[in-house]
């Protein structure tokens, strides 16, 4: 059976479009929100252009062993202030692509090359809507775990962008 499962999240932020865009594209902002609750992001690099990539490192809390997980977001399309499409890959500490299994992730659920899309829309009154899609999960459990982590990341993003909205 070739069915796959997608994560789709829609979130409204009480922040202007430019501020939410910066959260996705500026290393200092990425370090503030990447990783679910309790995780930190000690490293973020961003070359936001087609053919560029974002490299992030997520560090687990000490009660989970403090492990680090690296990933790259290989950018395929950019429409500034509106859309970013990228391929998500797990990576080693040097930023080289590794498989989900090599990253310690069950290989049957998480795609090796995850197609992701972020679309931002200005809603007026300084508000922005984010619509994010992650495609190709092999089972519902992997999709649901990814969605839960994404929702936690977006909670952290909301605290960042809404706290500094101008």
Short mmCIF file of C-alpha atoms in Angstrom, two decimals:
data_model
loop_
_atom_site.label_atom_id
_atom_site.label_comp_id
_atom_site.label_asym_id
_atom_site.label_seq_id
_atom_site.Cartn_x
_atom_site.Cartn_y
_atom_site.Cartn_z
CA UNK A 1 0.00 0.00 0.00
CA UNK A 2 1.45 3.35 -0.98
CA UNK A 3 -0.68 5.64 1.16
CA UNK A 4 1.17 8.40 2.97
CA UNK A 5 0.07 10.83 5.62
CA UNK A 6 0.61 14.59 5.71
CA UNK A 7 0.88 17.07 8.56
CA UNK A 8 -1.18 20.21 7.98
CA UNK A 9 -1.15 23.01 10.51
CA UNK A 10 -2.80 26.41 10.25
CA UNK A 11 -1.90 28.98 12.88
CA UNK A 12 -2.74 32.66 13.24
CA UNK A 13 -0.21 34.96 14.86
CA UNK A 14 -0.86 38.35 16.39
CA UNK A 15 2.22 39.64 14.58
CA UNK A 16 2.86 41.31 11.23
CA UNK A 17 3.90 39.28 8.20
CA UNK A 18 7.50 40.53 8.19
CA UNK A 19 7.95 39.40 11.81
CA UNK A 20 6.71 35.84 11.17
CA UNK A 21 8.87 35.66 8.02
CA UNK A 22 11.90 36.68 10.07
CA UNK A 23 11.17 33.88 12.54
CA UNK A 24 11.59 31.39 9.66
CA UNK A 25 14.60 33.00 8.03
CA UNK A 26 16.80 34.62 10.69
CA UNK A 27 19.22 32.36 12.63
CA UNK A 28 18.73 34.24 15.90
CA UNK A 29 14.97 33.76 15.65
CA UNK A 30 15.25 30.10 14.58
CA UNK A 31 17.31 29.40 17.72
CA UNK A 32 14.44 30.74 19.85
CA UNK A 33 11.71 28.39 18.60
CA UNK A 34 13.10 25.31 16.82
CA UNK A 35 12.45 22.21 18.90
CA UNK A 36 9.47 21.08 20.94
CA UNK A 37 8.86 22.17 24.53
CA UNK A 38 11.94 21.66 26.68
CA UNK A 39 14.30 21.39 23.70
CA UNK A 40 16.73 24.13 22.67
CA UNK A 41 18.35 25.08 19.38
CA UNK A 42 22.04 25.85 19.95
CA UNK A 43 22.82 26.24 16.24
CA UNK A 44 20.96 27.72 13.29
CA UNK A 45 22.36 28.80 9.94
CA UNK A 46 20.20 30.20 7.17
CA UNK A 47 20.88 30.71 3.46
CA UNK A 48 17.32 31.46 2.34
CA UNK A 49 17.30 31.22 -1.45
CA UNK A 50 16.52 28.46 -3.94
CA UNK A 51 19.46 26.07 -3.66
CA UNK A 52 20.29 27.37 -0.19
CA UNK A 53 19.54 25.67 3.09
CA UNK A 54 18.74 26.14 6.70
CA UNK A 55 20.75 24.00 9.13
CA UNK A 56 19.44 23.62 12.67
CA UNK A 57 20.48 21.62 15.71
CA UNK A 58 17.90 20.60 18.29
CA UNK A 59 19.15 19.66 21.78
CA UNK A 60 17.05 17.48 24.08
CA UNK A 61 16.64 18.36 27.76
CA UNK A 62 19.06 16.61 30.14
CA UNK A 63 16.31 14.34 31.47
CA UNK A 64 16.15 12.92 27.91
CA UNK A 65 19.91 12.56 27.73
CA UNK A 66 20.76 15.92 26.19
CA UNK A 67 21.24 14.39 22.73
CA UNK A 68 21.52 16.62 19.68
CA UNK A 69 19.66 16.08 16.42
CA UNK A 70 20.66 18.00 13.32
CA UNK A 71 18.59 18.68 10.23
CA UNK A 72 18.80 20.58 6.98
CA UNK A 73 16.00 22.32 5.15
CA UNK A 74 17.14 22.31 1.54
CA UNK A 75 15.28 25.19 -0.07
CA UNK A 76 13.63 24.59 -3.42
CA UNK A 77 11.46 27.71 -3.70
CA UNK A 78 11.25 31.09 -2.00
CA UNK A 79 8.68 33.83 -2.47
CA UNK A 80 9.85 36.44 0.08
CA UNK A 81 7.32 37.18 2.80
CA UNK A 82 4.97 34.52 1.40
CA UNK A 83 6.29 30.99 0.76
CA UNK A 84 9.20 28.68 1.48
CA UNK A 85 9.35 25.17 0.07
CA UNK A 86 12.10 22.87 1.22
CA UNK A 87 13.17 19.25 1.60
CA UNK A 88 13.75 18.24 5.22
CA UNK A 89 16.61 15.85 5.89
CA UNK A 90 18.24 14.60 9.03
CA UNK A 91 21.94 15.44 9.10
CA UNK A 92 25.12 14.69 10.99
CA UNK A 93 26.91 17.38 13.02
CA UNK A 94 28.66 18.53 9.83
CA UNK A 95 25.35 19.12 8.04
CA UNK A 96 25.66 16.06 5.78
CA UNK A 97 22.44 14.19 4.96
CA UNK A 98 21.79 10.99 6.91
CA UNK A 99 18.80 8.65 6.89
CA UNK A 100 16.11 8.76 9.55
CA UNK A 101 17.40 5.38 10.82
CA UNK A 102 20.93 6.82 11.19
CA UNK A 103 19.36 9.67 13.19
CA UNK A 104 17.68 7.14 15.49
CA UNK A 105 14.22 7.58 13.95
CA UNK A 106 12.14 4.53 12.96
CA UNK A 107 12.62 4.32 9.20
CA UNK A 108 9.13 3.10 8.34
CA UNK A 109 7.32 6.29 9.31
CA UNK A 110 9.43 9.34 8.61
CA UNK A 111 10.40 10.13 5.01
CA UNK A 112 14.09 10.40 4.09
CA UNK A 113 13.35 13.48 1.98
CA UNK A 114 10.38 15.24 3.56
CA UNK A 115 8.69 17.80 1.31
CA UNK A 116 7.68 20.81 3.43
CA UNK A 117 5.89 24.03 2.56
CA UNK A 118 5.32 27.15 4.66
CA UNK A 119 2.83 29.74 3.37
CA UNK A 120 2.31 33.06 5.13
CA UNK A 121 -0.65 35.36 4.50
CA UNK A 122 -1.19 38.84 5.92
CA UNK A 123 -4.62 39.02 7.53
CA UNK A 124 -4.65 42.76 8.24
CA UNK A 125 -4.52 44.48 11.62
CA UNK A 126 -0.96 43.21 12.11
CA UNK A 127 -1.98 39.54 12.03
CA UNK A 128 -0.49 36.71 9.96
CA UNK A 129 -1.74 33.25 9.05
CA UNK A 130 0.73 30.41 8.65
CA UNK A 131 -0.22 27.27 6.73
CA UNK A 132 2.39 24.52 6.92
CA UNK A 133 2.35 21.16 5.19
CA UNK A 134 4.78 18.27 5.71
CA UNK A 135 4.28 15.46 3.20
CA UNK A 136 5.00 11.77 2.98
CA UNK A 137 4.81 10.18 6.44
CA UNK A 138 4.58 6.39 6.20
CA UNK A 139 2.12 5.92 9.04
CA UNK A 140 -0.28 7.87 11.23
CA UNK A 141 1.86 7.50 14.36
CA UNK A 142 4.88 9.20 12.74
CA UNK A 143 2.63 11.91 11.30
CA UNK A 144 0.95 12.53 14.66
CA UNK A 145 4.30 12.70 16.49
CA UNK A 146 5.63 15.20 13.96
CA UNK A 147 2.49 17.30 14.20
CA UNK A 148 2.69 17.36 17.99
CA UNK A 149 6.31 18.52 17.84
CA UNK A 150 5.48 21.14 15.21
CA UNK A 151 2.61 22.50 17.29
CA UNK A 152 4.98 22.88 20.26
CA UNK A 153 7.53 24.67 18.06
CA UNK A 154 4.83 27.03 16.80
CA UNK A 155 3.78 27.77 20.39
CA UNK A 156 7.36 28.90 21.00
CA UNK A 157 7.32 30.88 17.75
CA UNK A 158 4.11 32.62 18.82
CA UNK A 159 5.70 33.68 22.11
CA UNK A 160 8.66 35.07 20.14
CA UNK A 161 6.83 36.97 17.41
CA UNK A 162 3.85 38.13 19.41
CA UNK A 163 6.07 39.36 22.21
CA UNK A 164 8.00 41.58 19.84
CA UNK A 165 5.30 42.60 17.35
CA UNK A 166 5.50 46.27 16.51
#
